[in-house]
Coordinates of C-alpha atoms in Angstrom, one line a residue:
X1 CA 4.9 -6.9 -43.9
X2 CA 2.8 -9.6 -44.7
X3 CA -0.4 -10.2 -42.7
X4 CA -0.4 -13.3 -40.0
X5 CA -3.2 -15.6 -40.9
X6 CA -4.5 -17.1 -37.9
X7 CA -6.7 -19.2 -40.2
X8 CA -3.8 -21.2 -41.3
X9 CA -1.4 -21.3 -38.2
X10 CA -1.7 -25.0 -37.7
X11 CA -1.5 -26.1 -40.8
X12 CA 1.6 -24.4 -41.7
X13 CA 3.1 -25.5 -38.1
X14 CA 2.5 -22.5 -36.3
X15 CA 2.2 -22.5 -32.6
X16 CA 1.4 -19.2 -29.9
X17 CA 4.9 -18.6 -29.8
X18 CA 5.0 -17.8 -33.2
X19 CA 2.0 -14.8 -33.6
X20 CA 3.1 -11.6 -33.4
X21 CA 2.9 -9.4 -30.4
X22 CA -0.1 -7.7 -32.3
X23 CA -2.1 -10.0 -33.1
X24 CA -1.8 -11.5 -29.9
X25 CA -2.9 -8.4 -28.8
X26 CA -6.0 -8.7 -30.7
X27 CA -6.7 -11.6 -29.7
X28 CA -6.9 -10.9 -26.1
X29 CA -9.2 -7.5 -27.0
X30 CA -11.3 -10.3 -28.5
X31 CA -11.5 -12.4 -25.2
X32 CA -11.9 -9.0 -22.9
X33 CA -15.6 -8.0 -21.8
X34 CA -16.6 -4.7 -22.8
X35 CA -16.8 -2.3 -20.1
X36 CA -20.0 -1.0 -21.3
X37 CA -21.4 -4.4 -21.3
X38 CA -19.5 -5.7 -18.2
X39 CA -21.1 -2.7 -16.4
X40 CA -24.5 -4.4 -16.9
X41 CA -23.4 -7.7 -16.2
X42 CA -20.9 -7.9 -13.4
X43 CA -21.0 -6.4 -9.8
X44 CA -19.6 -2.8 -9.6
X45 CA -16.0 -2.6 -8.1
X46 CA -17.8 0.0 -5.5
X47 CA -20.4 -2.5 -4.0
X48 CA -20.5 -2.9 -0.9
X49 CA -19.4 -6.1 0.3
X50 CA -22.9 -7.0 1.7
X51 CA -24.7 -5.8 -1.7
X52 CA -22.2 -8.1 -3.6
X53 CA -23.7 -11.1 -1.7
X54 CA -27.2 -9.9 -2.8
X55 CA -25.7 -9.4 -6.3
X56 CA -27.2 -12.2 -8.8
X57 CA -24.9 -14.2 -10.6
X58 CA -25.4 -17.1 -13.2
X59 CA -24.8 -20.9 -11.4
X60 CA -22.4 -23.3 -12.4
X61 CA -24.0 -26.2 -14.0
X62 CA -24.2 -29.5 -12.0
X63 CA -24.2 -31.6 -14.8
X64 CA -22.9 -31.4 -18.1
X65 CA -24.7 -32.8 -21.1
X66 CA -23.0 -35.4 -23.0
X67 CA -18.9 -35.4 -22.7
X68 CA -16.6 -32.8 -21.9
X69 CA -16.0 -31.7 -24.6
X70 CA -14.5 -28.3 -25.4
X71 CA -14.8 -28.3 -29.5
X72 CA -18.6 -28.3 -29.0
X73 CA -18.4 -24.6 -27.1
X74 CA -16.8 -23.2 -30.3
X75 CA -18.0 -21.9 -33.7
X76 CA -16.6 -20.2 -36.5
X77 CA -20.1 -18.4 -37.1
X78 CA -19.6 -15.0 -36.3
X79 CA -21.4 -13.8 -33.0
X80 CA -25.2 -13.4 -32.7
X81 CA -26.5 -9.7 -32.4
X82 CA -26.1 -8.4 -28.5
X83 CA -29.7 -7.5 -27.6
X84 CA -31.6 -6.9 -24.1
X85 CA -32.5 -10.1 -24.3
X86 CA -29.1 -11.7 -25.0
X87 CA -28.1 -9.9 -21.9
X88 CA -31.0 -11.4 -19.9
X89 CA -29.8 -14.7 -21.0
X90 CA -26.3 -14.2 -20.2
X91 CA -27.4 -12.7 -16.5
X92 CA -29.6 -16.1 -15.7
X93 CA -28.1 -18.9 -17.9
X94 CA -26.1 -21.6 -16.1
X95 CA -22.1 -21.3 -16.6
X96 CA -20.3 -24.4 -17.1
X97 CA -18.8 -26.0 -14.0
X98 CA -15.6 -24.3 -12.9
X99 CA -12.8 -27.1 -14.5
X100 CA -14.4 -26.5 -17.6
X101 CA -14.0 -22.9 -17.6
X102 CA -10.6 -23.4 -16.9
X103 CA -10.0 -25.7 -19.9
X104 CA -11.6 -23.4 -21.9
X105 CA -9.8 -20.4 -20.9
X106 CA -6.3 -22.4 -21.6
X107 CA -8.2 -23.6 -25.3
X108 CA -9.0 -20.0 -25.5
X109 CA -6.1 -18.9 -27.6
X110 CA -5.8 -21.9 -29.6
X111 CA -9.5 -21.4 -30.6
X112 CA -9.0 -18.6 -32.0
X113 CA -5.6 -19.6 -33.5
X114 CA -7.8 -21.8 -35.3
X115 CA -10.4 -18.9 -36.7
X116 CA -13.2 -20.2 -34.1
X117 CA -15.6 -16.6 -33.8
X118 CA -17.7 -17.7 -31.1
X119 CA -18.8 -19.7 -28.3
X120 CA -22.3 -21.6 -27.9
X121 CA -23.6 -22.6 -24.0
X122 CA -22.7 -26.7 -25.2
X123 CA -23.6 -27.7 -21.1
X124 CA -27.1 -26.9 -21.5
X125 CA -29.4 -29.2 -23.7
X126 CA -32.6 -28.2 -25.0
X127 CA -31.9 -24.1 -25.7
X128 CA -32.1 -22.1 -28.7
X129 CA -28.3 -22.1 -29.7
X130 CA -26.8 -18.5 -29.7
X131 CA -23.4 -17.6 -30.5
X132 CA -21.8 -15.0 -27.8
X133 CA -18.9 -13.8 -28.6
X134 CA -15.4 -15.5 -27.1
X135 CA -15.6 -12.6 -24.3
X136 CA -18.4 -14.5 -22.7
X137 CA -15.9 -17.3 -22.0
X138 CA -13.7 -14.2 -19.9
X139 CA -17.1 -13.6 -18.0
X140 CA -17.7 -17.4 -17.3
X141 CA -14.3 -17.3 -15.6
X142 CA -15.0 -13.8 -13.6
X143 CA -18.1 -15.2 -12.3
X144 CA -16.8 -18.5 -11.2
X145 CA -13.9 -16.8 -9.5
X146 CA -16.7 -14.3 -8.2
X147 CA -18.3 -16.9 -6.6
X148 CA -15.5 -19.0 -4.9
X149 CA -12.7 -16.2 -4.3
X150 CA -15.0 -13.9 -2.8
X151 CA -19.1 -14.4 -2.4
X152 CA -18.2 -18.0 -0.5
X153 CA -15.5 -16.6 1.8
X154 CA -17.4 -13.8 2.8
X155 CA -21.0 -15.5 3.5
X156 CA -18.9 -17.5 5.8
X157 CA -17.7 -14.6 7.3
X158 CA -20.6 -12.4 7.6
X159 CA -22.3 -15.7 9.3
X160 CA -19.7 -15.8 12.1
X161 CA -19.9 -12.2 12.8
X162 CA -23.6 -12.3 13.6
X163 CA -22.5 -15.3 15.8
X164 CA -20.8 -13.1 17.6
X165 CA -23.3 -10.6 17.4
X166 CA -26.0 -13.0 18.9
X167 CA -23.3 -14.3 21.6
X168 CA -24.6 -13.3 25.0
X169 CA -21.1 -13.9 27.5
X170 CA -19.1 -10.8 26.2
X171 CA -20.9 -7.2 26.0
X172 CA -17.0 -6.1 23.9
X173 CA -17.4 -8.4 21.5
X174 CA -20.9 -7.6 20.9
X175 CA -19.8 -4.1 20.5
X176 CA -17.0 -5.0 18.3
X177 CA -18.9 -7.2 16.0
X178 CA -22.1 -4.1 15.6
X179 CA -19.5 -2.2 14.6
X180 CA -18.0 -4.6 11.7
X181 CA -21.2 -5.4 10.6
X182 CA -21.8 -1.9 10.4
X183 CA -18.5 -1.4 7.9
X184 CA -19.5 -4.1 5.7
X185 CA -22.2 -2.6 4.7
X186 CA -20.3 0.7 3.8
X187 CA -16.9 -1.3 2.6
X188 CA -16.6 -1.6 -1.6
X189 CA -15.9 -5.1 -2.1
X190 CA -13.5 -4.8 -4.9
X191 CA -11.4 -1.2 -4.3
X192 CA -7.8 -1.1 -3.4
X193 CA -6.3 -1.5 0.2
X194 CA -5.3 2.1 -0.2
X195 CA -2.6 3.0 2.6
X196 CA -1.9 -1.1 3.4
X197 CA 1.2 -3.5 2.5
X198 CA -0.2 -3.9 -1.3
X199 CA -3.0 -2.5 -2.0
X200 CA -5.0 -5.6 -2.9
X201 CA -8.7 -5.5 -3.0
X202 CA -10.3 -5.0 0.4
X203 CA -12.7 -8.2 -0.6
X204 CA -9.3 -10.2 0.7
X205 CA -9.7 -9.2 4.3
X206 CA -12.4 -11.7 4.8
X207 CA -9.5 -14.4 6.5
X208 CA -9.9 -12.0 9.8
X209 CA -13.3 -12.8 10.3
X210 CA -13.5 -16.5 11.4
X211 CA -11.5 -19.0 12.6
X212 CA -9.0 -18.5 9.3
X213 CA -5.5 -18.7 9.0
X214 CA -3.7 -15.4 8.1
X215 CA -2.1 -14.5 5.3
X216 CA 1.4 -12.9 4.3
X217 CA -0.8 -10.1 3.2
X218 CA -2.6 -9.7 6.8
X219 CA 0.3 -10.2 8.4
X220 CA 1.8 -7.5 6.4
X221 CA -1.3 -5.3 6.6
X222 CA -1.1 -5.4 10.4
X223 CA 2.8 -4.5 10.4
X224 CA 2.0 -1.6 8.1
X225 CA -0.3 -0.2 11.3
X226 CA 2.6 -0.5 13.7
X227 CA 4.9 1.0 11.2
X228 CA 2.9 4.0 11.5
X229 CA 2.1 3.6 15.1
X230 CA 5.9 4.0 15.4
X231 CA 6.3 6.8 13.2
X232 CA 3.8 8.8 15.3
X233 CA 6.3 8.0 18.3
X234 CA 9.1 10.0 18.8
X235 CA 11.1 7.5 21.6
X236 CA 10.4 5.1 18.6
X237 CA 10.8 6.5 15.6
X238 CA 14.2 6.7 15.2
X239 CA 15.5 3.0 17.2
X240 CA 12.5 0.4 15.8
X241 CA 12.2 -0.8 12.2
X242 CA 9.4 -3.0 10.9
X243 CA 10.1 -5.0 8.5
X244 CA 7.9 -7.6 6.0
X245 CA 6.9 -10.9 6.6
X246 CA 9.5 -11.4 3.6
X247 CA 12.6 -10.4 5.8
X248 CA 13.0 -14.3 7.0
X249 CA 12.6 -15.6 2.8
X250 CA 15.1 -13.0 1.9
X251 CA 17.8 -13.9 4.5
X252 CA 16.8 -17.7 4.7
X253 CA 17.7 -17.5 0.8
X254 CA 21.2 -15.7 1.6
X255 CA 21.9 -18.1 3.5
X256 CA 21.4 -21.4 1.7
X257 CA 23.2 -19.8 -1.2
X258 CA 26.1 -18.1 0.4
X259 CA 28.6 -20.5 -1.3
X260 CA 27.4 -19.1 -4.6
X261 CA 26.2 -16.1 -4.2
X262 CA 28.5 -13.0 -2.6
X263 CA 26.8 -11.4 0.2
X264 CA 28.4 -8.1 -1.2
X265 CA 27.1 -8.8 -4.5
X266 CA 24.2 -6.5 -6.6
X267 CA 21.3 -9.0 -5.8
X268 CA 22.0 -8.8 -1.7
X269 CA 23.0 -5.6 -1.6
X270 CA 19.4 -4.5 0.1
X271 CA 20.0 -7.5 2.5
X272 CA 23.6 -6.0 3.4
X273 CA 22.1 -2.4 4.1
X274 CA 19.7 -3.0 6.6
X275 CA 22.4 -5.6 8.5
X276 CA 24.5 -2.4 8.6
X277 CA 21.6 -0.5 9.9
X278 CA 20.9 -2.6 12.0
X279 CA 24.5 -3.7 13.7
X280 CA 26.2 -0.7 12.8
X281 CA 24.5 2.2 12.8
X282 CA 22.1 3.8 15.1
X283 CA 18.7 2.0 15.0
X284 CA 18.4 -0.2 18.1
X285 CA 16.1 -3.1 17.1
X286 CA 14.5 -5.0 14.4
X287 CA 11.4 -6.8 14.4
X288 CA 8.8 -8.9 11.9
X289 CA 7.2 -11.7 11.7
X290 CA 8.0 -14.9 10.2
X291 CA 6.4 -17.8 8.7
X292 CA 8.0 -21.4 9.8
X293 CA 7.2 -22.9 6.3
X294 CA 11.2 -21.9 5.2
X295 CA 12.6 -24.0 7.7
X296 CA 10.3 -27.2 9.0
X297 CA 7.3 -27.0 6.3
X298 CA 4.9 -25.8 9.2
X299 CA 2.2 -23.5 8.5
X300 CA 2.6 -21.4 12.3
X301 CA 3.4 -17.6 12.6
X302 CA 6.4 -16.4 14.5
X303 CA 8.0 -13.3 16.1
X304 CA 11.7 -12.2 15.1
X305 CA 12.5 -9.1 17.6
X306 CA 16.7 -8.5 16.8
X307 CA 18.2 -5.6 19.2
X308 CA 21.6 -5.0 17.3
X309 CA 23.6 -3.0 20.2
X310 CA 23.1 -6.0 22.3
X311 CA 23.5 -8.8 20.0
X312 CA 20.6 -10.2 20.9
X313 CA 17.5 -12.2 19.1
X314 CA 14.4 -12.3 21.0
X315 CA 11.7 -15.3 19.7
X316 CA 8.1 -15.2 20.0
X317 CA 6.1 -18.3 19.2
X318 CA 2.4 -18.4 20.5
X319 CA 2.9 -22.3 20.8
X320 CA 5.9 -21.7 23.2
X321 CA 8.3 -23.2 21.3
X322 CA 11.9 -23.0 21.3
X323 CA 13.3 -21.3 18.1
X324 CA 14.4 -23.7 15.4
X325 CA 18.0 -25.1 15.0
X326 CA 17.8 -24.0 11.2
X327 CA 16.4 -20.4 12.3
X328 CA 19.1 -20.3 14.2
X329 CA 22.2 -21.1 11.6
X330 CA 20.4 -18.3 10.0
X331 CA 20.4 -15.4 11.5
X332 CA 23.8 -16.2 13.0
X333 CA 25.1 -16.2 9.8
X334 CA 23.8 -12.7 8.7
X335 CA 25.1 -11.2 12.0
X336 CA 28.4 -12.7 11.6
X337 CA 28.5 -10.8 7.8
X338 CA 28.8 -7.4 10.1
X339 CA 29.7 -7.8 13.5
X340 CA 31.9 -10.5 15.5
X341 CA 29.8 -10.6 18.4
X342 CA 28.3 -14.0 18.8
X343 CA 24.6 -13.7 18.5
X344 CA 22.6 -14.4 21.6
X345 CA 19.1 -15.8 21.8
X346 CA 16.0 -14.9 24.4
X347 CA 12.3 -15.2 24.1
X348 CA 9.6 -12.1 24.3
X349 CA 6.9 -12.9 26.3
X350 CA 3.8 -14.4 24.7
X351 CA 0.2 -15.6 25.1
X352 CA -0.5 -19.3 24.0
X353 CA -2.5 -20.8 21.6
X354 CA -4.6 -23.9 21.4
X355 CA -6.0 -24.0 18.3
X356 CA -4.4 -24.1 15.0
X357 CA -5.3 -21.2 12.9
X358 CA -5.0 -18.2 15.6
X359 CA -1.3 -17.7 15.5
X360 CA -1.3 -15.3 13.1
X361 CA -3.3 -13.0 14.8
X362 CA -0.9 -13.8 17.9
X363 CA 2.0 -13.2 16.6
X364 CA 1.1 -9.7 15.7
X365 CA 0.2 -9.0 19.1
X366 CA 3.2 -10.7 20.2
X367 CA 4.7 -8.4 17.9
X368 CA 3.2 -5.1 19.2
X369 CA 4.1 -6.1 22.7
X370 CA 7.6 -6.2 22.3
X371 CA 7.4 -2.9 21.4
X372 CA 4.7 -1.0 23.6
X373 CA 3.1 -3.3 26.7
X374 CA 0.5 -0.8 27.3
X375 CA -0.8 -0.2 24.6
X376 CA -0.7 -3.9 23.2
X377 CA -1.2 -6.1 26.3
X378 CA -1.0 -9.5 25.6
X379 CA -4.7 -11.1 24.5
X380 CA -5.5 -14.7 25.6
X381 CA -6.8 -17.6 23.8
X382 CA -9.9 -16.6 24.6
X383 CA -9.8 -13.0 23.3
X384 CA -9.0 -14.0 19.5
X385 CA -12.3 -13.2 18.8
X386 CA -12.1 -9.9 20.1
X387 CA -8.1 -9.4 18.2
X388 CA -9.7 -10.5 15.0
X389 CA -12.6 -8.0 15.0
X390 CA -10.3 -4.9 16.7
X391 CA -7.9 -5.7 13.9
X392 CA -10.0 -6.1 11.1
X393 CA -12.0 -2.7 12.2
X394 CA -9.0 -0.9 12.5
X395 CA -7.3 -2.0 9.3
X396 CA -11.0 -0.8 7.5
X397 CA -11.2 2.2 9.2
X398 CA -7.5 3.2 8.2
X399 CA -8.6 2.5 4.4
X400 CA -11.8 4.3 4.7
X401 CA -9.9 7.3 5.6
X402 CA -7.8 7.5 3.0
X403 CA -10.2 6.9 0.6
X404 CA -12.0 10.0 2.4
X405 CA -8.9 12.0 1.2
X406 CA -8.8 10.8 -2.3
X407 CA -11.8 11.3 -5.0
X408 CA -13.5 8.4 -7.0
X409 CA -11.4 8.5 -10.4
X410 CA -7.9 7.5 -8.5
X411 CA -9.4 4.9 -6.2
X412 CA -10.8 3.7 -9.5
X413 CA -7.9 4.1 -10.8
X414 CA -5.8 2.5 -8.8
X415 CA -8.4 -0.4 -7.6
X416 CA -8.0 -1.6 -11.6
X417 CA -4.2 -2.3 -11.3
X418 CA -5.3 -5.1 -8.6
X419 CA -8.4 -6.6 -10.0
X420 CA -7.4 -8.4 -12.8
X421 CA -4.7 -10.1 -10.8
X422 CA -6.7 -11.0 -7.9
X423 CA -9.7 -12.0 -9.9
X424 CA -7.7 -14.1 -12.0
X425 CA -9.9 -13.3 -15.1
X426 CA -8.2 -12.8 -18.5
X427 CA -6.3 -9.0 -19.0
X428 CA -5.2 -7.8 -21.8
X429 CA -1.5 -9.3 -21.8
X430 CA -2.1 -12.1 -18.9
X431 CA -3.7 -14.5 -19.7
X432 CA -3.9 -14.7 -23.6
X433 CA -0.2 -13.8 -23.9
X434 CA 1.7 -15.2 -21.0
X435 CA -0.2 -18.1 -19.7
X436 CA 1.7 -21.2 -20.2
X437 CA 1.2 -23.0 -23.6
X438 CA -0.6 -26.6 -23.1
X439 CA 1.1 -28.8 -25.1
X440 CA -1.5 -31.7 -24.8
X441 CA -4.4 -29.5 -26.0
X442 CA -4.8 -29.2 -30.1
X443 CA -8.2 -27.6 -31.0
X444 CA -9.8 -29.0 -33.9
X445 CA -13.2 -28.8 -35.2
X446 CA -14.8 -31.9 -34.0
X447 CA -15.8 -34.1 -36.9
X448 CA -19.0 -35.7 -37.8
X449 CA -20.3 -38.4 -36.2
X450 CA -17.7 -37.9 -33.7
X451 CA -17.8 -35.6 -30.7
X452 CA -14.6 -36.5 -28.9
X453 CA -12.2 -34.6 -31.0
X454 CA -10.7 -33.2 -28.6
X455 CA -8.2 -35.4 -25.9

């Protein structure tokens, strides 16, 4: 089989589509960092978060020299010899600003398409010019990300809890906040959520400590810790099911294509087994939570508490509002697919919320209530702090646990399967073989006399 030449691609009308799976595969071994040299370079996965915001990364330039442009990164020279001192210049060089990295990561492929070897620091004037290899463009994008996704977030967040460490109204909150300042300082940054909803890296819990709006994932994090909470109960166990923020998409979807989809069909078939559970089998009640987006494009949290022997939908909104019309339609609709009954509609009691960012910790709580009053009373307004820090806390201390049961190779082990995706930077397959083609980008060596070769 003859050989591809990447050399040639464009001339003979190539495009990405085109290479074969293998060299596309080389191609992204050519863009990934070495692990022995990204061991030198890059925070370890098993930092701690408060060590990673000591960690020393490279800045983003402020200001670029000349125009943007992206031909003057490349080379076709083949890459300078990787010394101690080429490290020391890749540890303390300025990056280029991050919407350059991007570009670059996209011209990536077509680069080296093209035959281009290396990649010169173009943004800075004035400095002996080195050719890296095309990794260092993968590391340019890790430490941007590094920087944005995770360092920024989490100064923020370490800020507000010694705000709340320095308050002087609330001893418990003082407590509370010792203690999480404590964890962070014993919690690897970049390690799985072993035991949670999806095992993404624990540097995502960050949204708990501040005045942040909650995530699907924390939302579903929390639900995973009643889901246990009722497993460990036997008057519980076997009449409550917690389900995933997802529940509402899922049936909100059935429902808007019921004309063209079968409800009995392959693709609802999960759907049509827990509405059986639920209304015609032994488990009493179903709750979750719900995000309002699907039905009137407003970021709030909800609570959807369904007890199917009664027919009844109980509604939980922190703001104390009435249930939507479309929510309604809804979830009468699924009902209808497996009992007659006509559905019935209540509300569970709830605290209320001034703000706009606390109803997702709310609606958990909300949540919990429903199900055990005593042990989740309802939390005021004014004891969000204190819900955010007990949460967080608890949801770190469940993780820590399990890591306690689990030696170092798996959590390594399964902490890679997350990073790349959550990091964003380029893995094998992801980036360099999947990531959308740019139709408007051709690289070209940029010609004499004329640096704006590329549009």
């Amino acid at each position: 089989m003859a050989t591809f030449d990447r050399g040639e691609s464009l001339s003979k009308g190539k495009v990405w589509q085109d290479v074969p799976l293998h060299d596309k595969r080389v191609c992204a071994s050519d863009f990934a960092i070495p692990t022995t040299i990204a061991s030198k370079i890059l925070p370890d996965d098993s930092l701690s978060v408060r060590a990673l915001l000591d960690f020393h990364l490279p800045r983003p330039a402020t200001t670029l020299v000349g125009k943007e442009d992206l031909a003057l990164f490349f080379s076709k020279q083949t890459p300078d010899h990787l010394d101690a001192s080429t490290l020391l210049q890749i540890c303390h060089l300025d990056i280029p600003p991050g919407p350059v990295i991007r570009r670059l990561v996209v011209a990536g492929k077509k680069a080296w398409l093209d035959g281009y070897k290396s990649v010169k620091y173009a943004h800075i004037s004035g400095e002996t010019i080195t050719h890296f290899s095309l990794w260092i463009i993968s590391f340019w994008e890790t430490v941007i990300n590094i920087r944005t996704q995770v360092q920024k977030p989490w100064t923020d967040a370490t800020d507000w809890v010694s705000q709340q460490i320095q308050q002087k109204k609330r001893t418990d909150v003082r407590t509370l906040a010792a203690e999480t300042n404590r964890l962070l300082a014993i919690l690897p940054w970049n390690w799985a959520k072993l035991g949670l909803s999806d095992e993404q890296p624990l540097h995502t819990l960050w949204h708990f400590l501040g005045p942040n709006w909650l995530s699907s994932t924390d939302e579903n994090d929390m639900l995973e810790m009643l889901r246990e909470t009722i497993a460990g109960d036997p008057d519980l166990v076997g009449t409550v099911r917690v389900e995933s923020v997802y529940l509402l998409d899922k049936v909100a979807e059935a429902f808007r294509t019921r004309d063209s989809v079968d409800y009995d069909s392959q693709s609802r078939r999960w759907l049509s087994s827990l509405g059986n559970d639920l209304f015609c089998a032994d488990r009493e009640r179903l709750i979750t939570i719900g995000h309002l987006g699907v039905h009137n494009k407003e970021k709030h949290w909800i609570t959807i508490d369904v007890t199917g022997s009664q027919c009844l939908l109980r509604y939980g909104d922190s703001f104390g509002d009435r249930i939507p019309p479309t929510l309604c339609d809804v979830y009468k609709w699924w009902i209808s697919k497996h009992m007659p009954n006509e559905l019935q509609f209540d509300v569970v009691p709830h605290s209320s919320q001034t703000d706009g960012h606390s109803c997702g910790i709310l609606a958990f709580n909300i949540t919990a209530h429903s199900i055990d009053p005593v042990k989740y009373p309802l939390i005021e307004q004014n004891d969000v702090v204190l819900g955010r820090l007990t949460m967080f806390n608890r949801l770190v201390n469940c993780v820590l646990e399990r890591m306690a049961n689990r030696d170092e190779e798996e959590i390594a082990r399964l902490s890679e399967r997350v990073t790349d995706l959550t990091m964003e930077k380029p893995s094998p397959l992801l980036s360099f073989i999947d990531l959308g083609n740019s139709p408007s980008f051709t690289f070209q060596s940029p010609k004499q006399g004329n640096s704006n070769a590329l549009k």
